[in-house]
Amino acid sequence: MEKHASKRRIGLMGGTFDPIHFGHLVTAEEARVQFSLERVIFIPNRHPPLKDPREVTDPEHRYLMTVLATVGNPYFTVSRIEIDRPGPSYTIDTLRAFLQIYPDADLFFITGADALLQILRGMWHGARELLQMCQFIAASRPGYILDREQLERNNLTGNDLRNVHAMTIPALAISSTDIRERVRQGRPIKYLVPEPVEDYIFKHGLYRPKAAGEGEGG
Ligand code: ATP
Ligand code: MG
């Protein structure tokens, strides 16, 4: 047995996943391979602090879609930590919890370019401390520039960016916003989300305009 085995490297992929789509899955898988992560834990949030709670789908639906989307990948798991924690889902609280669970691991928080730029601009709760707590992997995303100069220019936290790693992925101009819009308009979402997620959306009537008198559904 190696006495000083190298540290475990664990990826954390937070998001609203409303719904989860192939952009999220490609990002997580590329991060896993490019950064030699032993696994990636998806963390759907309960209440995204920067989104209007009335505009976000029931957390249990989003959690289940995340499970459906990730079952086929032996390196992916889903955590309920934010789903089960009341109040706004601050990433800093989640990281503190994971640092306790895995005190000896290197944690890698995986984001898209848009989310990383929000953190650097100080829009996330405890952004400054957050950047010191773990490594960050920021994936390229159509519409956002991710070069070092852009990161430095947007960095209002006072941290240096030693923990921030930019990662180029095959560009997928997919967003949950666009998928919700497509469902609302009756346009296809096939090949944008995994098939079981597509089935789940239609089975539960998610993202359709509610007819008058129709309840919350479920
Ligand atoms: P919405 O349009 O509702 O904001 P989204 O598609 O941005 O949804 P989120 O759940 O907000 O999805 O994103 C979770 C994380 O995944 C964020 O860090 C985001 O930057 C990243 N991400 C989402 N879509 C992509 C994509 N197509 N390419 C790379 N990263 C992505
Ligand atoms: Mg988003």
XYZ file of N, CA, C and O in Angstrom, residues 10-170:
644
model
N -11.821 15.140 -6.978
C -13.271 14.973 -7.115
C -13.882 16.224 -7.756
O -13.591 17.349 -7.334
N -14.694 16.007 -8.773
C -15.362 17.108 -9.461
C -16.752 17.350 -8.897
O -17.461 16.402 -8.544
N -17.119 18.621 -8.783
C -18.465 18.991 -8.329
C -19.074 19.870 -9.413
O -18.473 20.851 -9.842
N -20.266 19.484 -9.865
C -20.909 20.261 -10.929
C -22.242 20.776 -10.409
O -23.205 20.027 -10.298
N -22.262 22.048 -10.018
C -23.490 22.641 -9.492
C -24.315 23.249 -10.610
O -23.783 23.638 -11.651
N -25.625 23.318 -10.396
C -26.460 23.975 -11.396
C -27.933 23.898 -11.024
O -28.301 23.223 -10.062
N -28.733 24.576 -11.806
C -30.183 24.507 -11.609
C -30.753 23.315 -12.382
O -31.730 22.700 -11.955
N -30.124 22.990 -13.491
C -30.497 21.824 -14.292
C -32.001 21.801 -14.565
O -32.689 20.825 -14.279
N -32.475 22.863 -15.167
C -33.922 23.063 -15.368
C -34.251 23.206 -16.856
O -34.710 24.283 -17.262
N -34.050 22.172 -17.673
C -33.576 20.826 -17.326
C -32.081 20.667 -17.606
O -31.459 21.507 -18.235
N -31.546 19.509 -17.133
C -30.173 19.129 -17.487
C -30.121 18.830 -18.989
O -31.091 18.337 -19.556
N -29.007 19.186 -19.639
C -28.895 18.981 -21.091
C -27.479 18.531 -21.452
O -26.608 18.427 -20.567
N -27.258 18.284 -22.742
C -25.959 17.733 -23.159
C -24.810 18.717 -22.937
O -23.656 18.286 -22.843
N -25.082 20.012 -22.849
C -24.017 20.973 -22.524
C -23.432 20.670 -21.148
O -22.207 20.676 -20.959
N -24.309 20.395 -20.177
C -23.839 20.059 -18.825
C -23.033 18.752 -18.841
O -21.994 18.634 -18.196
N -23.553 17.768 -19.564
C -22.950 16.429 -19.523
C -21.596 16.417 -20.224
O -20.641 15.814 -19.727
N -21.499 17.097 -21.353
C -20.213 17.186 -22.054
C -19.193 17.914 -21.180
O -18.034 17.504 -21.067
N -19.627 18.993 -20.543
C -18.745 19.769 -19.670
C -18.191 18.888 -18.543
O -16.981 18.871 -18.288
N -19.063 18.146 -17.894
C -18.638 17.309 -16.763
C -17.697 16.197 -17.227
O -16.679 15.915 -16.579
N -18.026 15.576 -18.350
C -17.199 14.459 -18.826
C -15.827 14.959 -19.298
O -14.802 14.336 -19.033
N -15.801 16.089 -19.981
C -14.518 16.653 -20.417
C -13.664 17.027 -19.206
O -12.463 16.783 -19.192
N -14.289 17.608 -18.199
C -13.547 17.982 -16.987
C -12.989 16.732 -16.319
O -11.837 16.708 -15.883
N -13.796 15.699 -16.252
C -13.353 14.448 -15.622
C -12.091 13.921 -16.304
O -11.107 13.572 -15.645
N -12.122 13.903 -17.642
C -10.996 13.325 -18.368
C -9.796 14.279 -18.375
O -8.672 13.883 -18.060
N -10.044 15.559 -18.695
C -8.924 16.502 -18.815
C -8.214 16.723 -17.475
O -7.028 17.014 -17.431
N -8.954 16.604 -16.371
C -8.367 16.883 -15.053
C -8.223 15.625 -14.193
O -7.999 15.718 -12.991
N -8.364 14.461 -14.834
C -8.173 13.171 -14.140
C -8.978 13.087 -12.839
O -8.433 12.731 -11.790
N -10.253 13.399 -12.915
C -11.100 13.345 -11.722
C -11.600 11.918 -11.529
O -11.941 11.244 -12.498
N -11.650 11.464 -10.277
C -12.123 10.088 -10.075
C -13.628 10.005 -10.260
O -14.155 8.957 -10.598
N -14.339 11.101 -10.033
C -15.759 11.145 -10.351
C -16.270 12.574 -10.330
O -15.586 13.482 -9.850
N -17.461 12.747 -10.855
C -18.094 14.061 -10.841
C -19.444 13.921 -10.133
O -20.257 13.056 -10.469
N -19.636 14.773 -9.144
C -20.891 14.769 -8.393
C -21.735 15.947 -8.868
O -21.308 17.107 -8.751
N -22.894 15.661 -9.416
C -23.813 16.713 -9.842
C -24.605 17.194 -8.630
O -25.064 16.385 -7.826
N -24.762 18.503 -8.517
C -25.441 19.069 -7.346
C -26.534 20.029 -7.797
O -26.295 21.235 -7.953
N -27.730 19.488 -8.041
C -28.832 20.399 -8.379
C -29.176 21.272 -7.170
O -29.177 20.789 -6.032
N -29.432 22.554 -7.407
C -29.739 23.441 -6.286
C -31.230 23.432 -5.963
O -32.051 23.010 -6.781
N -31.560 23.869 -4.746
C -32.968 24.026 -4.390
C -33.460 25.377 -4.867
O -34.404 25.491 -5.611
N -32.733 26.397 -4.435
C -33.147 27.765 -4.701
C -31.938 28.542 -5.203
O -31.116 28.986 -4.410
N -31.789 28.650 -6.532
C -30.651 29.406 -7.060
C -30.756 30.869 -6.653
O -31.745 31.525 -6.972
N -29.766 31.392 -5.916
C -29.886 32.734 -5.344
C -30.119 33.830 -6.389
O -30.747 34.833 -6.078
N -29.625 33.628 -7.620
C -29.722 34.696 -8.615
C -30.923 34.510 -9.553
O -31.058 35.224 -10.534
N -31.780 33.519 -9.260
C -32.967 33.332 -10.113
C -34.230 33.521 -9.276
O -34.238 33.274 -8.077
N -35.314 33.952 -9.924
C -36.596 34.122 -9.257
C -37.176 32.736 -8.941
O -37.390 31.944 -9.857
N -37.392 32.420 -7.628
C -37.841 31.070 -7.271
C -39.134 30.653 -7.991
O -39.328 29.473 -8.266
N -39.986 31.632 -8.328
C -41.243 31.272 -9.014
C -40.996 30.813 -10.443
O -41.841 30.209 -11.074
N -39.829 31.145 -10.945
C -39.507 30.805 -12.340
C -38.791 29.452 -12.442
O -38.475 29.008 -13.536
N -38.503 28.843 -11.306
C -37.701 27.611 -11.315
C -38.608 26.413 -11.027
O -39.459 26.463 -10.160
N -38.396 25.332 -11.762
C -39.198 24.110 -11.604
C -38.914 23.458 -10.246
O -37.809 23.559 -9.707
N -39.934 22.767 -9.723
C -39.840 22.013 -8.471
C -38.492 21.270 -8.382
O -38.108 20.559 -9.302
N -37.781 21.456 -7.250
C -36.460 20.831 -7.116
C -36.474 19.315 -7.337
O -35.513 18.762 -7.873
N -37.547 18.634 -6.907
C -37.576 17.169 -7.057
C -37.609 16.765 -8.528
O -36.976 15.793 -8.930
N -38.324 17.513 -9.355
C -38.296 17.232 -10.798
C -36.880 17.406 -11.338
O -36.378 16.585 -12.101
N -36.229 18.490 -10.949
C -34.889 18.771 -11.471
C -33.884 17.734 -10.973
O -32.999 17.303 -11.711
N -34.063 17.321 -9.717
C -33.195 16.272 -9.166
C -33.362 14.968 -9.956
O -32.380 14.345 -10.375
N -34.615 14.572 -10.174
C -34.864 13.296 -10.870
C -34.352 13.335 -12.314
O -33.790 12.355 -12.809
N -34.522 14.467 -12.985
C -33.994 14.563 -14.352
C -32.469 14.442 -14.353
O -31.881 13.853 -15.265
N -31.834 14.994 -13.322
C -30.371 14.909 -13.218
C -29.945 13.452 -13.013
O -28.974 12.984 -13.617
N -30.711 12.731 -12.199
C -30.421 11.300 -12.009
C -30.606 10.552 -13.330
O -29.727 9.772 -13.748
N -31.719 10.799 -14.001
C -31.978 10.103 -15.277
C -30.855 10.356 -16.285
O -30.448 9.457 -17.013
N -30.361 11.580 -16.316
C -29.355 11.955 -17.323
C -27.990 11.348 -17.031
O -27.166 11.223 -17.932
N -27.739 10.995 -15.782
C -26.381 10.593 -15.398
C -26.234 9.099 -15.127
O -25.106 8.629 -14.930
N -27.346 8.334 -15.138
C -27.247 6.907 -14.754
C -26.277 6.125 -15.625
O -25.639 5.185 -15.157
N -26.141 6.495 -16.887
C -25.329 5.703 -17.809
C -23.842 5.909 -17.637
O -23.053 5.201 -18.247
N -23.440 6.869 -16.827
C -22.004 7.145 -16.682
C -21.527 6.683 -15.297
O -21.936 7.229 -14.276
N -20.658 5.662 -15.258
C -20.244 5.109 -13.964
C -19.478 6.100 -13.097
O -19.317 5.868 -11.898
N -19.015 7.199 -13.684
C -18.238 8.178 -12.918
C -19.099 9.332 -12.414
O -18.597 10.242 -11.769
N -20.382 9.322 -12.774
C -21.264 10.427 -12.369
C -22.179 10.002 -11.224
O -22.747 8.910 -11.256
N -22.340 10.865 -10.233
C -23.357 10.649 -9.207
C -24.082 11.976 -8.979
O -23.656 13.028 -9.464
N -25.177 11.919 -8.223
C -25.967 13.115 -7.949
C -26.118 13.260 -6.439
O -26.417 12.293 -5.749
N -25.889 14.454 -5.951
C -26.019 14.717 -4.516
C -27.315 15.479 -4.237
O -27.700 16.365 -5.004
N -27.947 15.156 -3.109
C -29.161 15.871 -2.693
C -28.832 16.992 -1.711
O -29.734 17.608 -1.138
N -27.568 17.277 -1.513
C -27.196 18.177 -0.413
C -27.899 19.534 -0.506
O -28.388 20.053 0.501
N -27.976 20.096 -1.707
C -28.631 21.416 -1.822
C -30.147 21.276 -1.885
O -30.873 22.114 -1.347
N -30.620 20.205 -2.517
C -32.066 19.967 -2.593
C -32.654 19.883 -1.178
O -33.745 20.382 -0.909
N -31.926 19.259 -0.263
C -32.435 19.017 1.088
C -32.122 20.153 2.065
O -32.527 20.094 3.225
N -31.391 21.156 1.625
C -31.031 22.245 2.541
C -31.955 23.433 2.300
O -32.022 23.940 1.184
N -32.681 23.845 3.321
C -33.611 24.959 3.097
C -32.872 26.272 2.837
O -31.689 26.388 3.143
N -33.580 27.222 2.268
C -33.001 28.551 2.030
C -32.256 28.588 0.707
O -32.175 27.593 -0.005
N -31.678 29.763 0.394
C -30.947 29.905 -0.858
C -29.773 28.923 -0.915
O -29.122 28.683 0.100
N -29.530 28.349 -2.068
C -28.462 27.352 -2.212
C -27.149 28.054 -2.518
O -26.800 28.272 -3.675
N -26.435 28.409 -1.462
C -25.139 29.054 -1.664
C -24.070 27.988 -1.852
O -23.906 27.092 -1.014
N -23.306 28.117 -2.931
C -22.245 27.155 -3.233
C -21.220 27.093 -2.108
O -20.677 26.032 -1.805
N -20.991 28.214 -1.448
C -19.980 28.217 -0.388
C -20.375 27.268 0.758
O -19.525 26.569 1.320
N -21.663 27.194 1.071
C -22.124 26.253 2.113
C -21.899 24.805 1.665
O -21.501 23.945 2.464
N -22.157 24.563 0.399
C -21.994 23.210 -0.152
C -20.519 22.811 -0.143
O -20.165 21.694 0.234
N -19.654 23.756 -0.525
C -18.218 23.450 -0.529
C -17.713 23.174 0.882
O -16.925 22.248 1.090
N -18.173 23.951 1.835
C -17.767 23.700 3.229
C -18.137 22.277 3.630
O -17.349 21.565 4.247
N -19.354 21.864 3.252
C -19.817 20.509 3.598
C -18.952 19.448 2.914
O -18.533 18.471 3.545
N -18.654 19.642 1.639
C -17.836 18.642 0.926
C -16.396 18.616 1.436
O -15.763 17.563 1.459
N -15.889 19.760 1.880
C -14.531 19.774 2.429
C -14.468 18.981 3.740
O -13.442 18.411 4.085
N -15.608 18.934 4.438
C -15.657 18.114 5.659
C -15.763 16.642 5.326
O -15.163 15.795 5.992
N -16.551 16.339 4.289
C -16.728 14.931 3.902
C -15.428 14.373 3.317
O -15.058 13.230 3.540
N -14.732 15.197 2.533
C -13.488 14.757 1.863
C -12.331 15.673 2.272
O -11.825 16.445 1.462
N -11.891 15.586 3.533
C -10.865 16.531 3.996
C -9.536 16.383 3.252
O -8.754 17.326 3.184
N -9.292 15.209 2.689
C -7.989 14.980 2.058
C -8.037 15.040 0.534
O -7.067 14.694 -0.127
N -9.172 15.448 -0.005
C -9.301 15.438 -1.473
C -9.057 16.829 -2.049
O -9.173 17.834 -1.359
N -8.690 16.851 -3.331
C -8.704 18.096 -4.085
C -10.063 18.197 -4.748
O -10.449 17.314 -5.522
N -10.801 19.253 -4.429
C -12.127 19.431 -5.025
C -12.024 20.372 -6.215
O -11.320 21.389 -6.159
N -12.723 20.032 -7.278
C -12.752 20.839 -8.495
C -14.193 21.236 -8.777
O -15.007 20.375 -9.100
N -14.503 22.500 -8.645
C -15.858 22.964 -8.930
C -15.934 23.327 -10.418
O -15.160 24.161 -10.903
N -16.849 22.660 -11.116
C -16.924 22.792 -12.574
C -18.043 23.771 -12.936
O -19.165 23.639 -12.454
N -17.726 24.744 -13.759
C -18.737 25.720 -14.188
C -18.591 25.983 -15.684
O -17.591 25.624 -16.296
N -19.583 26.652 -16.246
C -19.430 27.241 -17.568
C -18.830 28.623 -17.422
O -18.742 29.181 -16.313
N -18.417 29.184 -18.562
C -17.747 30.487 -18.551
C -18.631 31.560 -17.907
O -18.147 32.397 -17.140
N -19.934 31.527 -18.174
C -20.835 32.562 -17.642
C -20.852 32.539 -16.114
O -20.774 33.579 -15.459
N -20.917 31.338 -15.551
C -20.978 31.220 -14.089
C -19.654 31.662 -13.463
O -19.639 32.364 -12.447
N -18.532 31.285 -14.081
C -17.242 31.695 -13.515
C -17.106 33.217 -13.528
O -16.632 33.820 -12.562
N -17.556 33.836 -14.642
C -17.458 35.304 -14.709
C -18.319 35.947 -13.617
O -17.927 36.956 -13.022
N -19.473 35.358 -13.308
C -20.294 35.868 -12.190
C -19.528 35.798 -10.869
O -19.554 36.737 -10.076
N -18.853 34.671 -10.658
C -18.092 34.520 -9.405
C -16.993 35.583 -9.346
O -16.831 36.276 -8.339
N -16.266 35.733 -10.453
C -15.157 36.700 -10.468
C -15.654 38.121 -10.253
O -14.974 38.949 -9.647
N -16.858 38.401 -10.744
C -17.412 39.752 -10.554
C -17.985 39.930 -9.149
O -18.557 40.977 -8.839
N -17.882 38.881 -8.334
C -18.323 38.986 -6.945
C -19.822 38.845 -6.770
O -20.375 39.209 -5.737
N -20.501 38.271 -7.782
C -21.960 38.167 -7.697
C -22.421 36.990 -6.831
O -23.569 36.928 -6.436
N -21.540 36.023 -6.576
C -21.918 34.877 -5.759
C -21.572 35.156 -4.297
O -20.547 35.767 -3.994
N -22.419 34.669 -3.409
C -22.230 34.817 -1.977
C -20.837 34.290 -1.575
O -20.496 33.159 -1.875
N -20.059 35.129 -0.932
C -18.730 34.722 -0.457
C -17.737 34.444 -1.568
O -16.817 33.630 -1.398
N -17.895 35.144 -2.695
C -17.087 34.827 -3.887
C -15.583 34.799 -3.595
O -14.861 33.919 -4.061
N -15.152 35.755 -2.802
C -13.718 35.856 -2.529
C -13.195 34.614 -1.822
O -12.198 34.015 -2.232
N -13.927 34.194 -0.789
C -13.517 33.006 -0.035
C -13.670 31.741 -0.883
O -12.838 30.833 -0.847
N -14.771 31.730 -1.631
C -15.071 30.594 -2.506
C -13.858 30.244 -3.374
O -13.465 29.086 -3.494
N -13.262 31.274 -3.954
C -12.145 31.050 -4.882
C -10.902 30.509 -4.188
O -9.970 30.061 -4.838
N -10.897 30.580 -2.863
C -9.735 30.065 -2.130
C -9.975 28.655 -1.612
O -9.073 28.007 -1.102
N -11.228 28.183 -1.740
C -11.593 26.911 -1.103
C -11.321 25.688 -1.946
O -11.180 24.585 -1.419
N -11.339 25.843 -3.269
C -11.116 24.677 -4.126
C -10.630 25.151 -5.483
O -10.437 26.350 -5.694
N -10.437 24.208 -6.382
C -10.054 24.545 -7.748
C -11.325 24.810 -8.564
O -12.373 24.235 -8.288
N -11.216 25.641 -9.564
C -12.350 25.923 -10.448
C -11.995 25.557 -11.882
O -10.925 25.923 -12.364
N -12.894 24.827 -12.516
C -12.713 24.508 -13.932
C -13.816 25.240 -14.687
O -15.002 25.013 -14.438
N -13.425 26.146 -15.569
C -14.419 26.925 -16.310
C -14.410 26.489 -17.764
O -13.400 26.608 -18.456
N -15.542 25.970 -18.207
C -15.644 25.476 -19.582
C -16.025 26.607 -20.518
O -16.846 27.471 -20.172
N -15.461 26.565 -21.719
C -15.854 27.534 -22.743
C -17.352 27.345 -23.022
O -17.903 26.255 -22.886
N -18.014 28.439 -23.359
C -19.437 28.368 -23.661
C -19.718 29.417 -24.722
O -19.258 30.562 -24.579
N -20.432 29.047 -25.798
C -20.649 30.022 -26.866
C -21.182 31.343 -26.319
O -22.078 31.358 -25.468
N -20.597 32.453 -26.773
C -21.042 33.765 -26.316
C -20.182 34.350 -25.212
O -20.376 35.504 -24.833
N -19.262 33.557 -24.669
C -18.422 34.054 -23.568
C -16.955 33.844 -23.899
O -16.565 32.789 -24.396
N -16.156 34.860 -23.616
C -14.712 34.745 -23.855
C -14.045 34.348 -22.545
O -14.395 34.860 -21.482
N -13.119 33.432 -22.640
C -12.542 32.841 -21.426
C -11.028 32.958 -21.376
O -10.396 32.175 -20.698
N -10.439 33.903 -22.126
C -8.979 33.936 -22.064
C -8.523 34.610 -20.764
O -9.306 35.229 -20.045
N -7.256 34.457 -20.470
C -6.689 34.929 -19.198
C -6.957 36.419 -18.984
O -7.293 36.868 -17.892
N -6.817 37.177 -20.069
C -6.979 38.625 -19.956
C -8.410 38.984 -19.556
O -8.650 39.838 -18.701
N -9.359 38.285 -20.184
C -10.775 38.503 -19.868
C -11.065 38.136 -18.400
O -11.775 38.838 -17.692
N -10.461 37.021 -17.955
C -10.665 36.596 -16.571
C -10.091 37.642 -15.613
O -10.751 38.043 -14.651
N -8.874 38.102 -15.899
C -8.244 39.103 -15.030
C -9.085 40.383 -14.993
O -9.291 40.972 -13.939
N -9.556 40.795 -16.167
C -10.306 42.048 -16.250
C -11.619 41.972 -15.456
O -12.079 42.935 -14.890
N -12.217 40.776 -15.424
C -13.485 40.617 -14.715
C -13.315 40.302 -13.240
O -14.286 40.236 -12.493
N -12.076 40.082 -12.835
C -11.843 39.630 -11.469
C -11.873 40.799 -10.491
O -10.925 41.559 -10.394
N -12.983 40.914 -9.746
C -13.125 41.996 -8.774
C -12.964 41.479 -7.350
O -13.243 42.190 -6.397
N -12.541 40.217 -7.201
C -12.535 39.608 -5.874
C -11.259 39.898 -5.091
O -11.210 39.658 -3.890
N -10.216 40.351 -5.787
C -8.947 40.573 -5.093
C -8.105 39.315 -4.982
O -6.982 39.361 -4.488
N -8.634 38.179 -5.415
C -7.842 36.937 -5.411
C -6.949 36.894 -6.639
O -7.305 37.440 -7.680
N -5.834 36.176 -6.515
C -5.166 35.841 -7.766
C -5.930 34.636 -8.341
O -6.775 34.054 -7.668
N -5.650 34.295 -9.571
C -6.476 33.286 -10.234
C -5.781 31.933 -10.324
O -6.019 31.164 -11.235
N -4.948 31.648 -9.331
C -4.187 30.394 -9.414
C -5.099 29.169 -9.354
O -4.728 28.095 -9.815
N -6.272 29.303 -8.747
C -7.178 28.146 -8.643
C -8.132 28.017 -9.828
O -8.995 27.145 -9.822
N -8.014 28.917 -10.807
C -8.977 28.921 -11.908
C -8.341 28.338 -13.172
O -7.280 28.802 -13.597
N -8.975 27.329 -13.724
C -8.461 26.656 -14.914
C -9.491 26.741 -16.024
O -10.626 26.291 -15.848
N -9.099 27.320 -17.148
C -10.016 27.376 -18.286
C -9.909 26.071 -19.065
O -8.832 25.488 -19.175
N -11.042 25.610 -19.561
C -11.072 24.331 -20.292
C -11.864 24.531 -21.581
O -12.992 25.012 -21.546
N -11.262 24.147 -22.687
C -11.982 24.255 -23.956
C -12.739 22.962 -24.207
O -12.180 21.874 -24.081
N -14.016 23.083 -24.500
C -14.832 21.897 -24.803
C -15.439 22.088 -26.192
O -15.515 23.207 -26.686
N -15.860 20.994 -26.827
C -16.572 21.154 -28.099
C -17.795 22.030 -27.843
O -18.613 21.703 -26.989
